[in-house]
C-alpha cells in the first residue's frame, strides 16, 4: 500500500479497521450485495514518474489537429491576453468560497462589483448581477423575470432569428413553468415587426426576446420595437453577443428592459463548450426580480468604502421555493476573467478587436462572392463579424474538403447555406486560403 500519494501507512489502516470493528477493508462493504462488487483487481496501468506522465500526455496532445476556425453561431475563437489567466489563477481568486462574509471577502466582492459596473456600462442598463452559467440560461432567466414582473401574464415571444440553442433552453424553462413560448416569424433574416405587433395584440404577453446581432450575424434594426412592446404592457429582452456591444447600439439605447447573453466572446477560450459566462442586466425597476447574486458598494462604521452581497432576500438561500430563480451560484471565476479582460483592453481596445473581426468578415464575404460559387444569403442586411452564405453545392462536401486542409469552415445552416465567422484570430493569409479552396475545389 506504500505510495507517494497515499498518506496512510499499513499501521494507520490497521488501527482504523480495528476502531471500525472490521478485519479487512472488504468488510466495510459487507452491506453491498456480492453480485454488485468488483471481483479481482482493477486493470490499471503501472505507475509512472512525473517525466513519464508528461511524455505520455504530450504524445496524446500531438494527435490533435490545429484547425483554423471559422465557426461561430454565438461562440467564437478569441484571443486571451496572457495576463488574464495569470491573474485569475492566483490563489486569492481561484476558490469555490462564496463571499457571504464581507469582512473577509473584500477582494472577491470588489472584482464582482467591477464586473457588474462594466457590464452595466456595456449594455447601457442600470444594474448587472454577479453573472450566470451561460448565455442560454441567462436569457431563459430573463424570460422568467419578465413573467414575474408582469404577473398574471404567461406568454413570452421569442424571435425566430435568436440562436437555436437559446430558443431550445428557453423552451425547456417555459415547458416546466407553464409559460406559453411563441416564436416571432422572420422576414428576410430578421424579426418581423408586423408579426410581433399581431402577437402582442392578445394582451397576454409578458416579454419579448430579440437578438442583436441575430444568429445569422445580421445587425437588426429594432426601431419601433420597444414602443410596440411597452405599449402592449410587455418587457423587451435583448439577447446579445457581449463583445459586439462595443461598436453596436446598446440594449439600453434600444429601449430594452433586460439584456442577457454570453460573455464568451470577451476573450474566453472555446474549451469544448465551457466554462463560459452568462450576463444579465436590467433597469433599476426590475432589480428585485433579478436572479443571482448582486454586489453593492456601501460604507463601514469607519466611513470606508466597502462591498457586500446586497438584496439577498431575493435569493434562493433565503426565499427558498418562493425565489425568482433556482440558480444559487454564479460563474465567479469567469466574471473575474471578464473583468480583467475588459480592464486590459479598455473601451478603445475592445472596439479595435471588434473592428478587426468585422473588417476580416467583410473582406472574406467579398472574396467568397468573387469566386462565383457562393453568395450572401441576405445581401441587403448589414452584418458585423459573421455572415450566412448560400451556394449551389453541398455544404457537407465543402466542410469535408476544408477539414482536409485543416480549416473548420463554418456552421451548416442547411444543405446549401453556411454560417461563417471571422474574429481577430484569423490572418489575411488564412482568409485568402479559405477563398482559394472554395474557388479551386470541386465540391461534388
Tab-separated table of C-alpha atoms in Angstrom:
chain	number	residue	atom	x	y	z
A	1	UNK	CA	0.000	0.000	0.000
A	2	UNK	CA	3.003	2.320	0.206
A	3	UNK	CA	2.617	5.066	-2.392
A	4	UNK	CA	3.866	8.649	-2.570
A	5	UNK	CA	0.279	9.958	-2.846
A	6	UNK	CA	-1.316	7.681	-0.228
A	7	UNK	CA	-0.950	9.212	3.262
A	8	UNK	CA	-1.963	6.096	5.228
A	9	UNK	CA	0.610	3.530	6.295
A	10	UNK	CA	-0.327	-0.137	6.868
A	11	UNK	CA	-0.271	0.623	10.612
A	12	UNK	CA	-2.709	3.517	10.099
A	13	UNK	CA	-5.067	1.297	8.131
A	14	UNK	CA	-4.916	-1.498	10.721
A	15	UNK	CA	-5.715	0.968	13.501
A	16	UNK	CA	-8.701	2.386	11.610
A	17	UNK	CA	-10.045	-1.084	10.817
A	18	UNK	CA	-9.736	-2.094	14.460
A	19	UNK	CA	-11.643	1.021	15.542
A	20	UNK	CA	-14.381	0.172	12.998
A	21	UNK	CA	-14.548	-3.456	14.092
A	22	UNK	CA	-13.522	-4.734	10.668
A	23	UNK	CA	-10.830	-7.264	9.861
A	24	UNK	CA	-10.192	-6.152	6.271
A	25	UNK	CA	-11.174	-3.182	4.095
A	26	UNK	CA	-13.554	-5.530	2.294
A	27	UNK	CA	-15.602	-5.907	5.458
A	28	UNK	CA	-16.594	-2.246	5.153
A	29	UNK	CA	-18.647	-3.178	2.089
A	30	UNK	CA	-20.486	-6.096	3.659
A	31	UNK	CA	-23.841	-4.403	3.051
A	32	UNK	CA	-23.223	-4.268	-0.713
A	33	UNK	CA	-24.607	-7.412	-2.442
A	34	UNK	CA	-21.885	-9.757	-3.640
A	35	UNK	CA	-23.018	-9.596	-7.281
A	36	UNK	CA	-22.504	-5.818	-7.287
A	37	UNK	CA	-18.928	-5.938	-6.026
A	38	UNK	CA	-15.915	-5.936	-8.306
A	39	UNK	CA	-14.145	-9.274	-8.277
A	40	UNK	CA	-10.389	-9.296	-8.661
A	41	UNK	CA	-8.018	-6.388	-9.173
A	42	UNK	CA	-8.517	-3.206	-11.154
A	43	UNK	CA	-6.977	-3.344	-14.616
A	44	UNK	CA	-4.878	-0.232	-14.178
A	45	UNK	CA	-1.554	0.646	-15.798
A	46	UNK	CA	1.594	0.703	-13.732
A	47	UNK	CA	2.661	3.942	-12.084
A	48	UNK	CA	4.812	6.460	-13.954
A	49	UNK	CA	7.321	9.063	-12.965
A	50	UNK	CA	6.498	12.737	-13.423
A	51	UNK	CA	8.526	12.886	-16.637
A	52	UNK	CA	6.846	9.762	-17.978
A	53	UNK	CA	3.434	11.291	-17.290
A	54	UNK	CA	4.400	14.477	-19.169
A	55	UNK	CA	5.713	12.434	-22.102
A	56	UNK	CA	2.520	10.369	-22.152
A	57	UNK	CA	0.227	13.376	-22.330
A	58	UNK	CA	2.464	15.105	-24.868
A	59	UNK	CA	2.046	12.050	-27.110
A	60	UNK	CA	-1.719	12.265	-26.708
A	61	UNK	CA	-1.715	16.007	-27.428
A	62	UNK	CA	0.354	15.532	-30.580
A	63	UNK	CA	-2.607	13.686	-32.112
A	64	UNK	CA	-4.686	16.887	-32.033
A	65	UNK	CA	-5.122	18.844	-35.254
A	66	UNK	CA	-4.931	22.616	-35.050
A	67	UNK	CA	-7.710	23.933	-37.289
A	68	UNK	CA	-8.255	27.490	-38.451
A	69	UNK	CA	-11.712	28.174	-37.032
A	70	UNK	CA	-14.432	29.970	-38.989
A	71	UNK	CA	-17.257	28.529	-36.887
A	72	UNK	CA	-19.301	30.903	-34.744
A	73	UNK	CA	-23.001	30.772	-34.025
A	74	UNK	CA	-22.630	32.583	-30.708
A	75	UNK	CA	-19.259	31.168	-29.601
A	76	UNK	CA	-16.047	32.406	-31.145
A	77	UNK	CA	-12.322	31.768	-31.353
A	78	UNK	CA	-10.947	34.798	-29.494
A	79	UNK	CA	-7.532	35.782	-28.193
A	80	UNK	CA	-6.972	35.614	-24.438
A	81	UNK	CA	-4.259	38.035	-23.200
A	82	UNK	CA	-1.647	36.213	-21.111
A	83	UNK	CA	-2.322	38.461	-18.123
A	84	UNK	CA	-5.882	37.140	-17.783
A	85	UNK	CA	-5.127	33.512	-16.798
A	86	UNK	CA	-2.045	34.628	-14.860
A	87	UNK	CA	-4.094	36.911	-12.608
A	88	UNK	CA	-7.247	34.804	-12.294
A	89	UNK	CA	-5.237	31.731	-11.264
A	90	UNK	CA	-3.921	33.451	-8.142
A	91	UNK	CA	-4.978	31.555	-5.026
A	92	UNK	CA	-6.803	34.600	-3.651
A	93	UNK	CA	-9.250	34.342	-6.563
A	94	UNK	CA	-9.230	30.672	-7.558
A	95	UNK	CA	-11.563	29.441	-4.844
A	96	UNK	CA	-15.046	27.956	-4.556
A	97	UNK	CA	-15.763	30.077	-1.482
A	98	UNK	CA	-18.957	32.136	-1.669
A	99	UNK	CA	-18.342	35.642	-0.252
A	100	UNK	CA	-21.130	35.614	2.339
A	101	UNK	CA	-18.763	37.125	4.930
A	102	UNK	CA	-17.842	40.560	3.561
A	103	UNK	CA	-15.310	41.222	6.310
A	104	UNK	CA	-13.003	38.569	4.815
A	105	UNK	CA	-14.084	38.792	1.149
A	106	UNK	CA	-13.462	42.375	0.062
A	107	UNK	CA	-11.188	41.398	-2.842
A	108	UNK	CA	-13.681	38.950	-4.335
A	109	UNK	CA	-16.608	41.285	-3.786
A	110	UNK	CA	-14.780	44.203	-5.376
A	111	UNK	CA	-13.899	42.381	-8.595
A	112	UNK	CA	-17.515	41.208	-8.920
A	113	UNK	CA	-18.637	44.807	-8.360
A	114	UNK	CA	-16.232	45.989	-11.066
A	115	UNK	CA	-17.531	43.264	-13.405
A	116	UNK	CA	-21.107	44.390	-12.758
A	117	UNK	CA	-20.184	48.031	-13.388
A	118	UNK	CA	-18.512	47.278	-16.720
A	119	UNK	CA	-21.343	45.038	-17.952
A	120	UNK	CA	-23.919	47.673	-16.995
A	121	UNK	CA	-21.929	50.248	-18.975
A	122	UNK	CA	-21.581	47.893	-21.947
A	123	UNK	CA	-25.320	47.173	-22.081
A	124	UNK	CA	-26.453	50.704	-21.239
A	125	UNK	CA	-28.623	49.449	-18.383
A	126	UNK	CA	-28.736	50.287	-14.686
A	127	UNK	CA	-27.621	47.106	-12.978
A	128	UNK	CA	-25.945	43.754	-13.585
A	129	UNK	CA	-25.951	40.646	-11.442
A	130	UNK	CA	-22.783	38.785	-10.495
A	131	UNK	CA	-23.099	36.595	-13.640
A	132	UNK	CA	-24.745	33.318	-14.542
A	133	UNK	CA	-23.771	29.986	-16.055
A	134	UNK	CA	-24.008	30.853	-19.764
A	135	UNK	CA	-25.940	32.913	-22.263
A	136	UNK	CA	-28.721	30.376	-22.796
A	137	UNK	CA	-29.658	30.090	-19.122
A	138	UNK	CA	-29.229	33.841	-18.631
A	139	UNK	CA	-31.740	34.502	-21.410
A	140	UNK	CA	-34.144	31.908	-20.023
A	141	UNK	CA	-33.854	33.549	-16.599
A	142	UNK	CA	-34.613	36.901	-18.243
A	143	UNK	CA	-37.793	35.314	-19.576
A	144	UNK	CA	-38.681	34.209	-16.038
A	145	UNK	CA	-38.022	37.756	-14.801
A	146	UNK	CA	-40.475	39.167	-17.328
A	147	UNK	CA	-43.201	36.740	-16.279
A	148	UNK	CA	-42.607	37.501	-12.590
A	149	UNK	CA	-42.579	41.271	-13.169
A	150	UNK	CA	-45.773	41.433	-15.247
A	151	UNK	CA	-47.622	38.966	-13.019
A	152	UNK	CA	-50.746	37.344	-14.464
A	153	UNK	CA	-49.227	37.188	-17.984
A	154	UNK	CA	-47.699	33.900	-19.091
A	155	UNK	CA	-46.938	34.375	-22.800
A	156	UNK	CA	-43.404	35.156	-23.990
A	157	UNK	CA	-42.463	35.855	-27.606
A	158	UNK	CA	-39.042	34.937	-28.980
A	159	UNK	CA	-37.654	35.877	-32.370
A	160	UNK	CA	-37.026	33.045	-34.810
A	161	UNK	CA	-33.648	34.644	-35.550
A	162	UNK	CA	-32.431	34.023	-31.985
A	163	UNK	CA	-29.804	31.248	-31.808
A	164	UNK	CA	-31.348	27.730	-31.751
A	165	UNK	CA	-29.564	26.811	-28.503
A	166	UNK	CA	-31.092	29.822	-26.741
A	167	UNK	CA	-34.553	29.032	-28.092
A	168	UNK	CA	-34.262	25.404	-27.001
A	169	UNK	CA	-33.238	26.242	-23.426
A	170	UNK	CA	-35.958	28.888	-23.164
A	171	UNK	CA	-38.470	26.296	-24.385
A	172	UNK	CA	-37.344	23.876	-21.668
A	173	UNK	CA	-37.774	26.518	-18.960
A	174	UNK	CA	-41.159	27.514	-20.395
A	175	UNK	CA	-42.449	23.956	-20.537
A	176	UNK	CA	-41.975	23.338	-16.836
A	177	UNK	CA	-43.170	26.761	-15.667
A	178	UNK	CA	-46.434	26.926	-17.569
A	179	UNK	CA	-45.191	29.622	-19.947
A	180	UNK	CA	-46.597	29.839	-23.469
A	181	UNK	CA	-43.474	30.484	-25.567
A	182	UNK	CA	-44.318	31.607	-29.094
A	183	UNK	CA	-41.955	32.264	-31.984
A	184	UNK	CA	-41.991	35.521	-33.946
A	185	UNK	CA	-41.662	34.999	-37.680
A	186	UNK	CA	-38.568	36.140	-39.555
A	187	UNK	CA	-38.695	38.372	-42.612
A	188	UNK	CA	-35.670	38.005	-44.891
A	189	UNK	CA	-33.428	37.010	-41.994
A	190	UNK	CA	-34.683	39.500	-39.377
A	191	UNK	CA	-37.507	39.720	-36.850
A	192	UNK	CA	-40.866	40.672	-38.358
A	193	UNK	CA	-42.267	43.779	-36.639
A	194	UNK	CA	-45.680	43.151	-38.203
A	195	UNK	CA	-45.891	39.617	-36.800
A	196	UNK	CA	-44.716	40.901	-33.413
A	197	UNK	CA	-47.486	43.511	-33.299
A	198	UNK	CA	-50.077	40.912	-34.255
A	199	UNK	CA	-48.969	38.583	-31.451
A	200	UNK	CA	-48.816	41.436	-28.923
A	201	UNK	CA	-52.484	42.202	-29.542
A	202	UNK	CA	-53.517	39.268	-27.331
A	203	UNK	CA	-52.754	41.345	-24.224
A	204	UNK	CA	-51.178	38.312	-22.549
A	205	UNK	CA	-47.526	38.867	-23.478
A	206	UNK	CA	-45.100	39.282	-20.568
A	207	UNK	CA	-41.886	39.693	-22.530
A	208	UNK	CA	-40.330	39.670	-25.990
A	209	UNK	CA	-36.853	38.238	-26.668
A	210	UNK	CA	-34.976	39.851	-29.561
A	211	UNK	CA	-31.403	39.202	-30.809
A	212	UNK	CA	-28.588	41.671	-31.524
A	213	UNK	CA	-26.899	40.651	-33.703
A	214	UNK	CA	-29.022	37.658	-34.655
A	215	UNK	CA	-27.976	34.059	-35.291
A	216	UNK	CA	-27.232	34.796	-38.961
A	217	UNK	CA	-24.866	37.607	-37.986
A	218	UNK	CA	-27.307	40.302	-39.109
A	219	UNK	CA	-27.445	43.580	-37.199
A	220	UNK	CA	-31.188	44.011	-36.704
A	221	UNK	CA	-32.871	47.404	-36.970
A	222	UNK	CA	-35.058	47.410	-33.861
A	223	UNK	CA	-36.596	50.832	-34.456
A	224	UNK	CA	-40.176	50.824	-33.206
A	225	UNK	CA	-39.889	47.518	-31.359
A	226	UNK	CA	-39.571	48.972	-27.854
A	227	UNK	CA	-42.571	51.263	-28.358
A	228	UNK	CA	-44.750	48.416	-29.615
A	229	UNK	CA	-43.687	46.117	-26.777
A	230	UNK	CA	-44.122	48.668	-23.995
A	231	UNK	CA	-47.467	49.885	-25.323
A	232	UNK	CA	-48.657	46.290	-25.010
A	233	UNK	CA	-47.522	46.209	-21.365
A	234	UNK	CA	-44.666	43.765	-22.001
A	235	UNK	CA	-40.925	43.888	-21.332
A	236	UNK	CA	-38.257	43.981	-24.025
A	237	UNK	CA	-35.437	41.450	-23.592
A	238	UNK	CA	-32.362	41.532	-25.812
A	239	UNK	CA	-30.130	38.509	-26.328
A	240	UNK	CA	-26.720	39.922	-27.233
A	241	UNK	CA	-23.175	38.907	-28.067
A	242	UNK	CA	-21.237	40.809	-25.421
A	243	UNK	CA	-18.194	41.854	-27.453
A	244	UNK	CA	-20.309	43.302	-30.261
A	245	UNK	CA	-21.852	45.829	-27.883
A	246	UNK	CA	-18.562	47.754	-28.031
A	247	UNK	CA	-19.494	49.009	-31.507
A	248	UNK	CA	-23.261	48.494	-31.711
A	249	UNK	CA	-26.099	50.497	-30.214
A	250	UNK	CA	-26.584	49.232	-26.657
A	251	UNK	CA	-29.740	47.461	-25.405
A	252	UNK	CA	-30.415	50.453	-23.172
A	253	UNK	CA	-30.331	52.770	-26.189
A	254	UNK	CA	-32.806	50.497	-27.988
A	255	UNK	CA	-35.158	50.799	-25.005
A	256	UNK	CA	-34.655	47.284	-23.668
A	257	UNK	CA	-35.668	46.435	-20.106
A	258	UNK	CA	-33.362	43.412	-19.826
A	259	UNK	CA	-30.200	42.357	-21.661
A	260	UNK	CA	-28.835	38.823	-21.466
A	261	UNK	CA	-26.356	36.717	-23.361
A	262	UNK	CA	-22.995	35.024	-23.309
A	263	UNK	CA	-19.748	36.813	-22.484
A	264	UNK	CA	-17.577	34.073	-24.022
A	265	UNK	CA	-16.742	36.489	-26.815
A	266	UNK	CA	-14.857	38.617	-24.273
A	267	UNK	CA	-11.638	36.666	-24.616
A	268	UNK	CA	-12.714	33.281	-23.270
A	269	UNK	CA	-11.300	30.136	-24.912
A	270	UNK	CA	-13.814	27.804	-26.557
A	271	UNK	CA	-12.673	24.925	-24.317
A	272	UNK	CA	-15.052	22.309	-25.720
A	273	UNK	CA	-18.083	24.284	-24.563
A	274	UNK	CA	-17.156	25.892	-21.275
A	275	UNK	CA	-16.939	27.183	-18.720
A	276	UNK	CA	-18.484	30.325	-20.161
A	277	UNK	CA	-20.323	33.197	-18.529
A	278	UNK	CA	-23.875	34.435	-18.849
A	279	UNK	CA	-24.512	38.127	-18.264
A	280	UNK	CA	-27.832	39.565	-17.135
A	281	UNK	CA	-28.507	43.296	-16.853
A	282	UNK	CA	-31.737	45.214	-16.326
A	283	UNK	CA	-33.295	48.533	-15.403
A	284	UNK	CA	-33.376	49.548	-11.753
A	285	UNK	CA	-37.149	48.962	-11.615
A	286	UNK	CA	-36.602	45.219	-12.150
A	287	UNK	CA	-33.712	44.676	-9.743
A	288	UNK	CA	-35.791	42.805	-7.157
A	289	UNK	CA	-36.878	40.303	-9.808
A	290	UNK	CA	-33.312	39.654	-10.934
A	291	UNK	CA	-31.889	36.194	-10.132
A	292	UNK	CA	-28.385	35.505	-8.893
A	293	UNK	CA	-26.155	37.494	-6.606
A	294	UNK	CA	-25.690	41.254	-6.652
A	295	UNK	CA	-22.715	43.032	-5.092
A	296	UNK	CA	-23.255	46.565	-3.844
A	297	UNK	CA	-20.948	49.298	-2.548
A	298	UNK	CA	-21.514	50.784	0.893
A	299	UNK	CA	-19.558	52.241	3.839
A	300	UNK	CA	-18.475	50.557	7.049
A	301	UNK	CA	-18.643	52.017	10.555
A	302	UNK	CA	-15.396	53.890	9.892
A	303	UNK	CA	-16.694	55.515	6.726
A	304	UNK	CA	-14.558	53.358	4.422
A	305	UNK	CA	-15.881	52.204	1.058
A	306	UNK	CA	-16.754	48.510	1.255
A	307	UNK	CA	-18.578	45.860	-0.769
A	308	UNK	CA	-21.323	43.438	0.265
A	309	UNK	CA	-23.783	40.972	-1.218
A	310	UNK	CA	-26.915	43.100	-1.318
A	311	UNK	CA	-30.656	42.443	-1.693
A	312	UNK	CA	-30.105	38.863	-0.565
A	313	UNK	CA	-33.760	38.467	0.423
A	314	UNK	CA	-34.497	37.776	-3.287
A	315	UNK	CA	-32.228	34.740	-3.378
A	316	UNK	CA	-32.927	31.053	-3.044
A	317	UNK	CA	-30.901	30.542	0.134
A	318	UNK	CA	-33.387	32.849	1.898
A	319	UNK	CA	-36.669	32.718	-0.041
A	320	UNK	CA	-36.352	29.022	-0.893
A	321	UNK	CA	-39.166	27.926	-3.223
A	322	UNK	CA	-40.515	31.492	-3.467
A	323	UNK	CA	-37.317	32.811	-5.060
A	324	UNK	CA	-37.490	34.093	-8.634
A	325	UNK	CA	-34.850	31.591	-9.717
A	326	UNK	CA	-33.322	28.301	-8.662
A	327	UNK	CA	-29.881	29.476	-9.702
A	328	UNK	CA	-27.966	29.808	-6.448
A	329	UNK	CA	-24.374	30.269	-7.550
A	330	UNK	CA	-22.551	32.122	-10.259
A	331	UNK	CA	-19.532	31.822	-12.517
A	332	UNK	CA	-17.443	33.972	-10.210
A	333	UNK	CA	-14.095	32.991	-11.687
A	334	UNK	CA	-15.312	33.699	-15.212
A	335	UNK	CA	-16.671	37.045	-14.040
A	336	UNK	CA	-13.121	37.794	-12.902
A	337	UNK	CA	-11.870	36.676	-16.330
A	338	UNK	CA	-14.255	39.139	-17.975
A	339	UNK	CA	-13.382	41.969	-15.591
A	340	UNK	CA	-9.641	41.557	-16.218
A	341	UNK	CA	-10.138	41.272	-19.989
A	342	UNK	CA	-12.270	44.416	-20.178
A	343	UNK	CA	-9.877	46.313	-17.903
A	344	UNK	CA	-6.864	45.360	-20.025
A	345	UNK	CA	-8.454	46.288	-23.354
A	346	UNK	CA	-10.464	49.306	-22.286
A	347	UNK	CA	-13.153	50.887	-24.433
A	348	UNK	CA	-10.931	51.599	-27.432
A	349	UNK	CA	-9.174	48.233	-27.285
A	350	UNK	CA	-12.473	46.356	-27.347
A	351	UNK	CA	-13.598	48.447	-30.312
A	352	UNK	CA	-10.361	47.581	-32.128
A	353	UNK	CA	-10.939	43.860	-31.552
A	354	UNK	CA	-14.499	44.097	-32.911
A	355	UNK	CA	-13.411	46.200	-35.865
A	356	UNK	CA	-10.677	43.716	-36.787
A	357	UNK	CA	-13.212	40.892	-36.923
A	358	UNK	CA	-15.698	42.998	-38.891
A	359	UNK	CA	-13.091	44.058	-41.448
A	360	UNK	CA	-11.995	40.460	-41.902
A	361	UNK	CA	-15.571	39.226	-42.255
A	362	UNK	CA	-16.452	41.750	-44.968
A	363	UNK	CA	-13.174	41.029	-46.773
A	364	UNK	CA	-13.854	37.283	-46.732
A	365	UNK	CA	-17.501	37.661	-47.775
A	366	UNK	CA	-16.357	39.687	-50.788
A	367	UNK	CA	-13.639	37.150	-51.677
A	368	UNK	CA	-16.070	34.217	-51.458
A	369	UNK	CA	-18.635	36.060	-53.582
A	370	UNK	CA	-15.977	36.764	-56.221
A	371	UNK	CA	-15.381	33.016	-56.642
A	372	UNK	CA	-18.783	32.840	-58.339
A	373	UNK	CA	-19.643	29.784	-56.250
A	374	UNK	CA	-21.096	31.488	-53.184
A	375	UNK	CA	-23.317	34.486	-52.468
A	376	UNK	CA	-24.594	36.260	-49.385
A	377	UNK	CA	-27.808	34.657	-48.156
A	378	UNK	CA	-29.129	38.049	-47.033
A	379	UNK	CA	-27.305	40.536	-49.303
A	380	UNK	CA	-29.348	43.557	-48.205
A	381	UNK	CA	-28.759	43.051	-44.478
A	382	UNK	CA	-25.817	44.589	-42.543
A	383	UNK	CA	-23.505	42.290	-40.601
A	384	UNK	CA	-20.553	42.643	-38.266
A	385	UNK	CA	-18.182	39.681	-37.991
A	386	UNK	CA	-20.465	36.816	-39.036
A	387	UNK	CA	-22.457	36.174	-42.202
A	388	UNK	CA	-24.518	33.497	-43.962
A	389	UNK	CA	-23.557	32.358	-47.464
A	390	UNK	CA	-25.653	30.407	-49.962
A	391	UNK	CA	-24.259	28.048	-52.579
A	392	UNK	CA	-25.380	25.505	-55.183
A	393	UNK	CA	-23.051	22.745	-53.968
A	394	UNK	CA	-23.493	20.540	-50.895
A	395	UNK	CA	-22.204	22.298	-47.761
A	396	UNK	CA	-21.161	18.956	-46.249
A	397	UNK	CA	-18.753	18.463	-49.151
A	398	UNK	CA	-17.276	21.915	-48.611
A	399	UNK	CA	-16.788	21.307	-44.901
A	400	UNK	CA	-15.139	17.954	-45.606
A	401	UNK	CA	-12.663	19.493	-48.047
A	402	UNK	CA	-11.943	22.361	-45.650
A	403	UNK	CA	-11.257	19.924	-42.821
A	404	UNK	CA	-8.775	18.101	-45.043
A	405	UNK	CA	-6.972	21.450	-45.342
A	406	UNK	CA	-7.041	21.981	-41.540
A	407	UNK	CA	-9.871	24.508	-41.687
A	408	UNK	CA	-13.117	24.443	-39.733
A	409	UNK	CA	-15.152	26.084	-42.458
A	410	UNK	CA	-18.232	27.225	-40.551
A	411	UNK	CA	-21.624	26.004	-39.339
A	412	UNK	CA	-24.026	24.278	-41.707
A	413	UNK	CA	-27.421	26.012	-41.830
A	414	UNK	CA	-28.886	23.684	-44.451
A	415	UNK	CA	-27.624	21.690	-47.433
A	416	UNK	CA	-26.909	24.853	-49.411
A	417	UNK	CA	-26.088	27.543	-46.855
A	418	UNK	CA	-23.377	28.029	-44.254
A	419	UNK	CA	-22.647	30.438	-41.392
A	420	UNK	CA	-19.098	31.842	-41.337
A	421	UNK	CA	-17.486	33.903	-38.566
A	422	UNK	CA	-14.261	35.915	-38.534
A	423	UNK	CA	-12.520	37.286	-35.440
A	424	UNK	CA	-9.207	38.940	-34.690
A	425	UNK	CA	-7.623	35.459	-34.726
A	426	UNK	CA	-7.630	34.859	-38.491
A	427	UNK	CA	-4.836	36.294	-40.609
A	428	UNK	CA	-5.336	37.721	-44.092
A	429	UNK	CA	-3.475	34.679	-45.426
A	430	UNK	CA	-5.989	32.347	-43.778
A	431	UNK	CA	-8.915	34.305	-45.215
A	432	UNK	CA	-7.361	34.100	-48.687
A	433	UNK	CA	-6.724	30.383	-48.206
A	434	UNK	CA	-10.377	29.632	-47.487
A	435	UNK	CA	-11.453	31.641	-50.529
A	436	UNK	CA	-8.886	29.823	-52.680
A	437	UNK	CA	-10.137	26.418	-51.510
A	438	UNK	CA	-13.689	27.382	-52.469
A	439	UNK	CA	-12.532	28.727	-55.836
A	440	UNK	CA	-10.407	25.724	-56.826
A	441	UNK	CA	-12.258	22.766	-55.283
A	442	UNK	CA	-14.919	20.608	-56.866
A	443	UNK	CA	-17.453	20.082	-54.076
A	444	UNK	CA	-19.148	17.039	-55.550
